[in-house]
Amino acid sequence: MVTSTHPAVRGRRSPLASLGLHLTLVVASVIAVFPVLWVLLTSLKPAQYATTTDFFKETTLANYTGLLNDTPFLTWFANSLLVAGLTTIIGVFVAATTGYAVSRFRFPGKRGLMWTLLITQMFPVAVLIVPIYNLMAGMGLLNEPAGLVITYLTIAVPFCAWMMKGFFDTIPREIDESGQVDGLTPFGTFWRLILPLARPGIAVTAFYSFITAWGEVAYASAFMVGDENMTLAGGLQKFVNQYGAQWGPMTAASVLIAVPAAIVFLFAQRHLVAGVSAGAVKG
């Protein structure tokens, strides 16, 4: 007797499994969004209700107007934009050129250079802050934006150079050869042919460099003093003291600080997944 068998349908979940998956996603989304939503709602409450559990309580913009009018927040914001912008521009250029060089050329010390870039990522900030502080003091760069930019580049460039090297490894070398046939120099080939193809990797590098400089606290607090020189990381500490915290201005500042990072993410998001995955193909 011949019995017919039907192959099992793959990839189809049962209704119970689908329900469990969707519930898990909903719970995870709520957990992720709730702190951000709570900060936003707290920033809209009067100071006396800042620590209450009410979602809405006499909604007001007083925290924002007080922050902008009565504190040096705009100065801190401008300082942070300057430092993060310079870190992003210089970091992208240095990481891209370094990644391209180690991907395409053979030169003495290449392996040592790559290992050095990797090893620098193993040291925590607590270990590096004192020697970097001494170096910046010796060069007269304490309390200067240039000192913070250099410090942040030491954090961003090693990781981004490794990532860009992996991304350039995925671009066919025939493109470089065609550039040489057309009479381009190695830098001309990199600038005119390779760099336009590396936009996903550049987007990741730019995003990582900007976030590194925008959200860093330890170096900014140690290297910068005075309201006219502080970045947002140091300025926010003004709202916290041994007697308590000014939750209204602090949460309002947190919301405004998140805006530039969100804008950078929106511009870079379509390239982020492609850039990260491509950079991970080869090490």
PDB file of C-alpha atoms in Angstrom:
ATOM      1  CA  MET A   1       0.000   0.000   0.000  1.00  0.00           C
ATOM      2  CA  VAL A   2       1.376   3.363  -0.999  1.00  0.00           C
ATOM      3  CA  THR A   3       1.021   6.157   1.499  1.00  0.00           C
ATOM      4  CA  SER A   4       1.439   9.725   0.493  1.00  0.00           C
ATOM      5  CA  THR A   5       3.452  12.041   2.673  1.00  0.00           C
ATOM      6  CA  HIS A   6       3.433  15.769   2.580  1.00  0.00           C
ATOM      7  CA  PRO A   7       6.555  17.675   3.524  1.00  0.00           C
ATOM      8  CA  ALA A   8       6.168  19.777   6.610  1.00  0.00           C
ATOM      9  CA  VAL A   9       5.701  23.426   5.983  1.00  0.00           C
ATOM     10  CA  ARG A  10       8.722  25.267   7.275  1.00  0.00           C
ATOM     11  CA  GLY A  11       8.787  28.714   8.762  1.00  0.00           C
ATOM     12  CA  ARG A  12       5.153  28.719   9.879  1.00  0.00           C
ATOM     13  CA  ARG A  13       4.523  29.400  13.546  1.00  0.00           C
ATOM     14  CA  SER A  14       1.572  28.227  15.528  1.00  0.00           C
ATOM     15  CA  PRO A  15      -0.913  30.897  16.705  1.00  0.00           C
ATOM     16  CA  LEU A  16       0.283  30.447  20.292  1.00  0.00           C
ATOM     17  CA  ALA A  17       3.928  30.909  19.333  1.00  0.00           C
ATOM     18  CA  SER A  18       3.050  33.973  17.253  1.00  0.00           C
ATOM     19  CA  LEU A  19       1.108  35.460  20.175  1.00  0.00           C
ATOM     20  CA  GLY A  20       4.015  34.846  22.538  1.00  0.00           C
ATOM     21  CA  LEU A  21       6.460  36.461  20.109  1.00  0.00           C
ATOM     22  CA  HIS A  22       4.315  39.564  19.701  1.00  0.00           C
ATOM     23  CA  LEU A  23       3.776  39.889  23.456  1.00  0.00           C
ATOM     24  CA  THR A  24       7.518  39.649  23.997  1.00  0.00           C
ATOM     25  CA  LEU A  25       8.147  42.365  21.420  1.00  0.00           C
ATOM     26  CA  VAL A  26       5.509  44.613  22.999  1.00  0.00           C
ATOM     27  CA  VAL A  27       6.964  44.153  26.487  1.00  0.00           C
ATOM     28  CA  ALA A  28      10.501  44.799  25.215  1.00  0.00           C
ATOM     29  CA  SER A  29       9.343  47.936  23.394  1.00  0.00           C
ATOM     30  CA  VAL A  30       7.594  49.272  26.502  1.00  0.00           C
ATOM     31  CA  ILE A  31      10.684  48.640  28.627  1.00  0.00           C
ATOM     32  CA  ALA A  32      12.874  50.436  26.075  1.00  0.00           C
ATOM     33  CA  VAL A  33      10.592  53.434  25.565  1.00  0.00           C
ATOM     34  CA  PHE A  34       9.380  53.972  29.148  1.00  0.00           C
ATOM     35  CA  PRO A  35      12.519  55.696  30.572  1.00  0.00           C
ATOM     36  CA  VAL A  36      12.655  58.105  27.629  1.00  0.00           C
ATOM     37  CA  LEU A  37       8.944  58.849  27.917  1.00  0.00           C
ATOM     38  CA  TRP A  38       9.261  59.372  31.677  1.00  0.00           C
ATOM     39  CA  VAL A  39      12.097  61.884  31.202  1.00  0.00           C
ATOM     40  CA  LEU A  40      10.033  63.764  28.600  1.00  0.00           C
ATOM     41  CA  LEU A  41       6.948  63.894  30.839  1.00  0.00           C
ATOM     42  CA  THR A  42       8.979  64.916  33.891  1.00  0.00           C
ATOM     43  CA  SER A  43      10.472  67.801  31.930  1.00  0.00           C
ATOM     44  CA  LEU A  44       6.930  69.121  31.414  1.00  0.00           C
ATOM     45  CA  LYS A  45       6.010  69.086  35.120  1.00  0.00           C
ATOM     46  CA  PRO A  46       6.458  71.926  37.626  1.00  0.00           C
ATOM     47  CA  ALA A  47       9.390  71.459  39.994  1.00  0.00           C
ATOM     48  CA  GLN A  48       7.208  70.480  42.962  1.00  0.00           C
ATOM     49  CA  TYR A  49       5.728  67.555  41.014  1.00  0.00           C
ATOM     50  CA  ALA A  50       8.930  66.330  39.357  1.00  0.00           C
ATOM     51  CA  THR A  51       9.225  63.215  41.522  1.00  0.00           C
ATOM     52  CA  THR A  52       5.542  62.295  41.560  1.00  0.00           C
ATOM     53  CA  THR A  53       4.258  59.231  39.725  1.00  0.00           C
ATOM     54  CA  ASP A  54       1.607  61.158  37.803  1.00  0.00           C
ATOM     55  CA  PHE A  55       2.212  61.077  34.069  1.00  0.00           C
ATOM     56  CA  PHE A  56       0.667  64.511  33.557  1.00  0.00           C
ATOM     57  CA  LYS A  57       0.615  67.136  36.285  1.00  0.00           C
ATOM     58  CA  GLU A  58       0.028  70.802  35.414  1.00  0.00           C
ATOM     59  CA  THR A  59       1.950  70.553  32.136  1.00  0.00           C
ATOM     60  CA  THR A  60       4.254  73.541  31.602  1.00  0.00           C
ATOM     61  CA  LEU A  61       7.290  74.616  29.560  1.00  0.00           C
ATOM     62  CA  ALA A  62       8.779  76.497  32.516  1.00  0.00           C
ATOM     63  CA  ASN A  63      11.661  74.025  32.811  1.00  0.00           C
ATOM     64  CA  TYR A  64      12.693  74.684  29.223  1.00  0.00           C
ATOM     65  CA  THR A  65      12.372  78.462  29.410  1.00  0.00           C
ATOM     66  CA  GLY A  66      14.256  78.544  32.708  1.00  0.00           C
ATOM     67  CA  LEU A  67      16.971  76.298  31.302  1.00  0.00           C
ATOM     68  CA  LEU A  68      17.498  78.474  28.231  1.00  0.00           C
ATOM     69  CA  ASN A  69      17.183  81.848  29.944  1.00  0.00           C
ATOM     70  CA  ASP A  70      18.680  81.317  33.405  1.00  0.00           C
ATOM     71  CA  THR A  71      21.576  78.918  32.792  1.00  0.00           C
ATOM     72  CA  PRO A  72      24.566  78.784  30.374  1.00  0.00           C
ATOM     73  CA  PHE A  73      22.934  75.801  28.633  1.00  0.00           C
ATOM     74  CA  LEU A  74      23.250  77.312  25.142  1.00  0.00           C
ATOM     75  CA  THR A  75      26.988  77.883  25.732  1.00  0.00           C
ATOM     76  CA  TRP A  76      27.426  74.282  26.835  1.00  0.00           C
ATOM     77  CA  PHE A  77      25.376  73.150  23.838  1.00  0.00           C
ATOM     78  CA  ALA A  78      27.532  75.158  21.416  1.00  0.00           C
ATOM     79  CA  ASN A  79      30.735  73.805  22.980  1.00  0.00           C
ATOM     80  CA  SER A  80      29.478  70.245  22.645  1.00  0.00           C
ATOM     81  CA  LEU A  81      28.471  70.801  19.015  1.00  0.00           C
ATOM     82  CA  LEU A  82      31.919  72.195  18.241  1.00  0.00           C
ATOM     83  CA  VAL A  83      33.758  69.309  19.906  1.00  0.00           C
ATOM     84  CA  ALA A  84      31.464  66.603  18.487  1.00  0.00           C
ATOM     85  CA  GLY A  85      31.514  68.132  15.006  1.00  0.00           C
ATOM     86  CA  LEU A  86      35.308  68.343  14.857  1.00  0.00           C
ATOM     87  CA  THR A  87      35.634  64.831  16.288  1.00  0.00           C
ATOM     88  CA  THR A  88      33.264  63.487  13.638  1.00  0.00           C
ATOM     89  CA  ILE A  89      34.941  65.210  10.681  1.00  0.00           C
ATOM     90  CA  ILE A  90      38.510  64.400  11.707  1.00  0.00           C
ATOM     91  CA  GLY A  91      37.575  60.913  12.939  1.00  0.00           C
ATOM     92  CA  VAL A  92      35.902  59.963   9.655  1.00  0.00           C
ATOM     93  CA  PHE A  93      38.871  61.181   7.609  1.00  0.00           C
ATOM     94  CA  VAL A  94      41.548  59.515   9.755  1.00  0.00           C
ATOM     95  CA  ALA A  95      39.642  56.232  10.162  1.00  0.00           C
ATOM     96  CA  ALA A  96      38.809  56.027   6.442  1.00  0.00           C
ATOM     97  CA  THR A  97      42.355  56.734   5.263  1.00  0.00           C
ATOM     98  CA  THR A  98      43.841  54.384   7.870  1.00  0.00           C
ATOM     99  CA  GLY A  99      41.380  51.619   7.009  1.00  0.00           C
ATOM    100  CA  TYR A 100      42.065  52.009   3.294  1.00  0.00           C
ATOM    101  CA  ALA A 101      45.846  51.977   3.800  1.00  0.00           C
ATOM    102  CA  VAL A 102      45.898  48.774   5.846  1.00  0.00           C
ATOM    103  CA  SER A 103      43.375  47.151   3.495  1.00  0.00           C
ATOM    104  CA  ARG A 104      45.223  47.875   0.260  1.00  0.00           C
ATOM    105  CA  PHE A 105      48.929  48.337   0.980  1.00  0.00           C
ATOM    106  CA  ARG A 106      51.758  46.336   2.514  1.00  0.00           C
ATOM    107  CA  PHE A 107      54.192  48.290   4.650  1.00  0.00           C
ATOM    108  CA  PRO A 108      56.526  47.628   7.598  1.00  0.00           C
ATOM    109  CA  GLY A 109      54.709  47.606  10.920  1.00  0.00           C
ATOM    110  CA  LYS A 110      51.280  46.981   9.430  1.00  0.00           C
ATOM    111  CA  ARG A 111      50.463  44.093  11.746  1.00  0.00           C
ATOM    112  CA  GLY A 112      51.813  45.984  14.745  1.00  0.00           C
ATOM    113  CA  LEU A 113      49.681  48.977  13.855  1.00  0.00           C
ATOM    114  CA  MET A 114      46.516  46.901  13.697  1.00  0.00           C
ATOM    115  CA  TRP A 115      47.306  45.210  16.992  1.00  0.00           C
ATOM    116  CA  THR A 116      47.984  48.594  18.577  1.00  0.00           C
ATOM    117  CA  LEU A 117      44.604  49.887  17.407  1.00  0.00           C
ATOM    118  CA  LEU A 118      42.950  46.810  18.880  1.00  0.00           C
ATOM    119  CA  ILE A 119      44.805  46.877  22.200  1.00  0.00           C
ATOM    120  CA  THR A 120      43.910  50.523  22.837  1.00  0.00           C
ATOM    121  CA  GLN A 121      40.257  49.480  23.068  1.00  0.00           C
ATOM    122  CA  MET A 122      40.988  47.219  26.045  1.00  0.00           C
ATOM    123  CA  PHE A 123      41.798  49.960  28.565  1.00  0.00           C
ATOM    124  CA  PRO A 124      38.961  51.499  30.600  1.00  0.00           C
ATOM    125  CA  VAL A 125      38.578  55.244  30.973  1.00  0.00           C
ATOM    126  CA  ALA A 126      39.540  55.084  34.659  1.00  0.00           C
ATOM    127  CA  VAL A 127      43.005  53.837  33.693  1.00  0.00           C
ATOM    128  CA  LEU A 128      43.602  56.316  30.871  1.00  0.00           C
ATOM    129  CA  ILE A 129      42.198  59.508  32.314  1.00  0.00           C
ATOM    130  CA  VAL A 130      45.247  60.351  34.469  1.00  0.00           C
ATOM    131  CA  PRO A 131      47.963  59.838  31.808  1.00  0.00           C
ATOM    132  CA  ILE A 132      45.873  61.633  29.170  1.00  0.00           C
ATOM    133  CA  TYR A 133      45.255  64.473  31.641  1.00  0.00           C
ATOM    134  CA  ASN A 134      49.008  64.804  32.196  1.00  0.00           C
ATOM    135  CA  LEU A 135      49.672  64.792  28.448  1.00  0.00           C
ATOM    136  CA  MET A 136      47.046  67.456  27.809  1.00  0.00           C
ATOM    137  CA  ALA A 137      48.402  69.562  30.683  1.00  0.00           C
ATOM    138  CA  GLY A 138      51.921  69.287  29.263  1.00  0.00           C
ATOM    139  CA  MET A 139      50.710  70.475  25.850  1.00  0.00           C
ATOM    140  CA  GLY A 140      48.606  73.274  27.321  1.00  0.00           C
ATOM    141  CA  LEU A 141      45.360  71.772  26.027  1.00  0.00           C
ATOM    142  CA  LEU A 142      43.443  71.536  29.280  1.00  0.00           C
ATOM    143  CA  ASN A 143      40.254  73.578  29.206  1.00  0.00           C
ATOM    144  CA  GLU A 144      40.549  73.770  25.413  1.00  0.00           C
ATOM    145  CA  PRO A 145      38.165  72.167  22.868  1.00  0.00           C
ATOM    146  CA  ALA A 146      41.183  70.838  20.952  1.00  0.00           C
ATOM    147  CA  GLY A 147      42.197  68.754  23.970  1.00  0.00           C
ATOM    148  CA  LEU A 148      38.796  67.075  24.135  1.00  0.00           C
ATOM    149  CA  VAL A 149      38.772  66.489  20.358  1.00  0.00           C
ATOM    150  CA  ILE A 150      42.157  64.761  20.484  1.00  0.00           C
ATOM    151  CA  THR A 151      41.042  62.679  23.465  1.00  0.00           C
ATOM    152  CA  TYR A 152      37.839  61.566  21.748  1.00  0.00           C
ATOM    153  CA  LEU A 153      39.753  60.698  18.585  1.00  0.00           C
ATOM    154  CA  THR A 154      41.845  58.249  20.611  1.00  0.00           C
ATOM    155  CA  ILE A 155      38.579  56.503  21.473  1.00  0.00           C
ATOM    156  CA  ALA A 156      36.788  56.634  18.121  1.00  0.00           C
ATOM    157  CA  VAL A 157      39.540  56.195  15.538  1.00  0.00           C
ATOM    158  CA  PRO A 158      40.904  52.747  16.562  1.00  0.00           C
ATOM    159  CA  PHE A 159      37.481  51.068  16.441  1.00  0.00           C
ATOM    160  CA  CYS A 160      36.408  52.911  13.289  1.00  0.00           C
ATOM    161  CA  ALA A 161      39.694  52.170  11.494  1.00  0.00           C
ATOM    162  CA  TRP A 162      39.231  48.440  12.139  1.00  0.00           C
ATOM    163  CA  MET A 163      35.670  48.629  10.895  1.00  0.00           C
ATOM    164  CA  MET A 164      36.587  50.615   7.791  1.00  0.00           C
ATOM    165  CA  LYS A 165      39.390  48.180   7.006  1.00  0.00           C
ATOM    166  CA  GLY A 166      36.903  45.331   7.001  1.00  0.00           C
ATOM    167  CA  PHE A 167      34.563  47.351   4.802  1.00  0.00           C
ATOM    168  CA  PHE A 168      37.275  48.223   2.267  1.00  0.00           C
ATOM    169  CA  ASP A 169      38.232  44.544   2.114  1.00  0.00           C
ATOM    170  CA  THR A 170      34.806  43.865   0.570  1.00  0.00           C
ATOM    171  CA  ILE A 171      35.347  46.372  -2.274  1.00  0.00           C
ATOM    172  CA  PRO A 172      36.993  44.655  -5.311  1.00  0.00           C
ATOM    173  CA  ARG A 173      40.601  45.597  -5.912  1.00  0.00           C
ATOM    174  CA  GLU A 174      39.839  45.799  -9.624  1.00  0.00           C
ATOM    175  CA  ILE A 175      38.362  49.244  -8.922  1.00  0.00           C
ATOM    176  CA  ASP A 176      41.754  50.418  -7.635  1.00  0.00           C
ATOM    177  CA  GLU A 177      43.450  48.943 -10.681  1.00  0.00           C
ATOM    178  CA  SER A 178      41.066  50.747 -13.015  1.00  0.00           C
ATOM    179  CA  GLY A 179      41.895  54.005 -11.257  1.00  0.00           C
ATOM    180  CA  GLN A 180      45.610  53.405 -11.755  1.00  0.00           C
ATOM    181  CA  VAL A 181      45.018  52.691 -15.446  1.00  0.00           C
ATOM    182  CA  ASP A 182      43.225  56.030 -15.713  1.00  0.00           C
ATOM    183  CA  GLY A 183      46.248  57.757 -14.184  1.00  0.00           C
ATOM    184  CA  LEU A 184      44.888  58.405 -10.707  1.00  0.00           C
ATOM    185  CA  THR A 185      47.213  58.538  -7.717  1.00  0.00           C
ATOM    186  CA  PRO A 186      46.480  56.188  -4.785  1.00  0.00           C
ATOM    187  CA  PHE A 187      44.797  59.052  -2.919  1.00  0.00           C
ATOM    188  CA  GLY A 188      42.894  60.054  -6.060  1.00  0.00           C
ATOM    189  CA  THR A 189      41.653  56.476  -6.424  1.00  0.00           C
ATOM    190  CA  PHE A 190      40.599  56.438  -2.795  1.00  0.00           C
ATOM    191  CA  TRP A 191      38.867  59.828  -2.965  1.00  0.00           C
ATOM    192  CA  ARG A 192      37.123  59.541  -6.336  1.00  0.00           C
ATOM    193  CA  LEU A 193      36.390  55.824  -6.699  1.00  0.00           C
ATOM    194  CA  ILE A 194      36.518  54.000  -3.356  1.00  0.00           C
ATOM    195  CA  LEU A 195      35.087  56.581  -0.974  1.00  0.00           C
ATOM    196  CA  PRO A 196      31.729  56.922  -2.788  1.00  0.00           C
ATOM    197  CA  LEU A 197      31.298  53.150  -2.486  1.00  0.00           C
ATOM    198  CA  ALA A 198      32.086  53.286   1.224  1.00  0.00           C
ATOM    199  CA  ARG A 199      29.147  55.477   2.257  1.00  0.00           C
ATOM    200  CA  PRO A 200      27.604  52.847   4.591  1.00  0.00           C
ATOM    201  CA  GLY A 201      30.892  52.439   6.423  1.00  0.00           C
ATOM    202  CA  ILE A 202      31.400  56.190   6.592  1.00  0.00           C
ATOM    203  CA  ALA A 203      27.897  56.597   8.035  1.00  0.00           C
ATOM    204  CA  VAL A 204      28.717  54.170  10.849  1.00  0.00           C
ATOM    205  CA  THR A 205      32.049  55.893  11.479  1.00  0.00           C
ATOM    206  CA  ALA A 206      30.420  59.327  11.585  1.00  0.00           C
ATOM    207  CA  PHE A 207      27.656  58.160  13.892  1.00  0.00           C
ATOM    208  CA  TYR A 208      30.034  56.401  16.290  1.00  0.00           C
ATOM    209  CA  SER A 209      32.443  59.371  16.368  1.00  0.00           C
ATOM    210  CA  PHE A 210      29.626  61.844  17.022  1.00  0.00           C
ATOM    211  CA  ILE A 211      28.030  59.780  19.794  1.00  0.00           C
ATOM    212  CA  THR A 212      31.434  59.183  21.398  1.00  0.00           C
ATOM    213  CA  ALA A 213      32.045  62.923  21.695  1.00  0.00           C
ATOM    214  CA  TRP A 214      28.444  63.963  22.352  1.00  0.00           C
ATOM    215  CA  GLY A 215      27.685  61.658  25.265  1.00  0.00           C
ATOM    216  CA  GLU A 216      31.073  61.279  26.971  1.00  0.00           C
ATOM    217  CA  VAL A 217      31.217  62.457  30.602  1.00  0.00           C
ATOM    218  CA  ALA A 218      34.457  61.475  32.352  1.00  0.00           C
ATOM    219  CA  TYR A 219      36.994  63.300  30.169  1.00  0.00           C
ATOM    220  CA  ALA A 220      34.739  66.327  29.679  1.00  0.00           C
ATOM    221  CA  SER A 221      34.273  66.704  33.441  1.00  0.00           C
ATOM    222  CA  ALA A 222      37.977  66.323  34.183  1.00  0.00           C
ATOM    223  CA  PHE A 223      39.414  68.482  31.407  1.00  0.00           C
ATOM    224  CA  MET A 224      36.950  71.397  31.212  1.00  0.00           C
ATOM    225  CA  VAL A 225      36.099  73.919  33.947  1.00  0.00           C
ATOM    226  CA  GLY A 226      34.223  77.203  33.898  1.00  0.00           C
ATOM    227  CA  ASP A 227      30.762  77.749  32.443  1.00  0.00           C
ATOM    228  CA  GLU A 228      32.169  79.295  29.276  1.00  0.00           C
ATOM    229  CA  ASN A 229      34.280  76.206  28.512  1.00  0.00           C
ATOM    230  CA  MET A 230      32.098  73.325  29.739  1.00  0.00           C
ATOM    231  CA  THR A 231      30.347  70.916  27.452  1.00  0.00           C
ATOM    232  CA  LEU A 232      26.919  69.487  28.186  1.00  0.00           C
ATOM    233  CA  ALA A 233      28.377  66.556  30.121  1.00  0.00           C
ATOM    234  CA  GLY A 234      29.989  68.838  32.675  1.00  0.00           C
ATOM    235  CA  GLY A 235      27.185  71.379  32.649  1.00  0.00           C
ATOM    236  CA  LEU A 236      24.522  68.876  33.629  1.00  0.00           C
ATOM    237  CA  GLN A 237      26.389  68.165  36.840  1.00  0.00           C
ATOM    238  CA  LYS A 238      25.525  71.692  37.947  1.00  0.00           C
ATOM    239  CA  PHE A 239      21.967  70.472  38.515  1.00  0.00           C
ATOM    240  CA  VAL A 240      23.072  67.835  41.034  1.00  0.00           C
ATOM    241  CA  ASN A 241      24.636  68.533  44.407  1.00  0.00           C
ATOM    242  CA  GLN A 242      24.935  66.919  47.817  1.00  0.00           C
ATOM    243  CA  TYR A 243      21.546  68.262  48.860  1.00  0.00           C
ATOM    244  CA  GLY A 244      19.502  66.995  45.929  1.00  0.00           C
ATOM    245  CA  ALA A 245      18.862  67.327  42.220  1.00  0.00           C
ATOM    246  CA  GLN A 246      17.005  69.863  40.111  1.00  0.00           C
ATOM    247  CA  TRP A 247      14.961  67.343  38.164  1.00  0.00           C
ATOM    248  CA  GLY A 248      13.067  69.868  36.069  1.00  0.00           C
ATOM    249  CA  PRO A 249      16.043  71.558  34.371  1.00  0.00           C
ATOM    250  CA  MET A 250      17.955  68.275  34.217  1.00  0.00           C
ATOM    251  CA  THR A 251      15.213  66.392  32.383  1.00  0.00           C
ATOM    252  CA  ALA A 252      14.580  69.349  30.076  1.00  0.00           C
ATOM    253  CA  ALA A 253      18.282  69.434  29.247  1.00  0.00           C
ATOM    254  CA  SER A 254      18.261  65.667  28.649  1.00  0.00           C
ATOM    255  CA  VAL A 255      15.470  66.024  26.092  1.00  0.00           C
ATOM    256  CA  LEU A 256      17.258  68.823  24.242  1.00  0.00           C
ATOM    257  CA  ILE A 257      20.556  66.916  24.324  1.00  0.00           C
ATOM    258  CA  ALA A 258      18.905  63.918  22.654  1.00  0.00           C
ATOM    259  CA  VAL A 259      17.740  65.990  19.651  1.00  0.00           C
ATOM    260  CA  PRO A 260      21.105  66.295  17.796  1.00  0.00           C
ATOM    261  CA  ALA A 261      21.872  62.602  18.359  1.00  0.00           C
ATOM    262  CA  ALA A 262      18.439  61.685  16.989  1.00  0.00           C
ATOM    263  CA  ILE A 263      18.981  63.898  13.932  1.00  0.00           C
ATOM    264  CA  VAL A 264      22.375  62.319  13.198  1.00  0.00           C
ATOM    265  CA  PHE A 265      20.837  58.870  13.598  1.00  0.00           C
ATOM    266  CA  LEU A 266      17.979  59.698  11.196  1.00  0.00           C
ATOM    267  CA  PHE A 267      20.447  60.813   8.530  1.00  0.00           C
ATOM    268  CA  ALA A 268      22.683  57.763   9.006  1.00  0.00           C
ATOM    269  CA  GLN A 269      20.144  55.027   9.761  1.00  0.00           C
ATOM    270  CA  ARG A 270      19.704  53.671   6.223  1.00  0.00           C
ATOM    271  CA  HIS A 271      23.455  53.052   6.020  1.00  0.00           C
ATOM    272  CA  LEU A 272      24.041  51.766   9.558  1.00  0.00           C
ATOM    273  CA  VAL A 273      23.023  48.113   9.132  1.00  0.00           C
ATOM    274  CA  ALA A 274      24.836  47.771   5.816  1.00  0.00           C
ATOM    275  CA  GLY A 275      27.947  49.459   7.184  1.00  0.00           C
ATOM    276  CA  VAL A 276      28.149  47.371  10.360  1.00  0.00           C
ATOM    277  CA  SER A 277      27.533  44.064   8.559  1.00  0.00           C
ATOM    278  CA  ALA A 278      29.994  44.867   5.765  1.00  0.00           C
ATOM    279  CA  GLY A 279      32.663  45.950   8.231  1.00  0.00           C
ATOM    280  CA  ALA A 280      32.307  42.638  10.070  1.00  0.00           C
ATOM    281  CA  VAL A 281      32.956  40.474   6.994  1.00  0.00           C
ATOM    282  CA  LYS A 282      36.709  40.558   7.352  1.00  0.00           C
ATOM    283  CA  GLY A 283      38.941  41.619  10.223  1.00  0.00           C
TER     284      GLY A 283
END
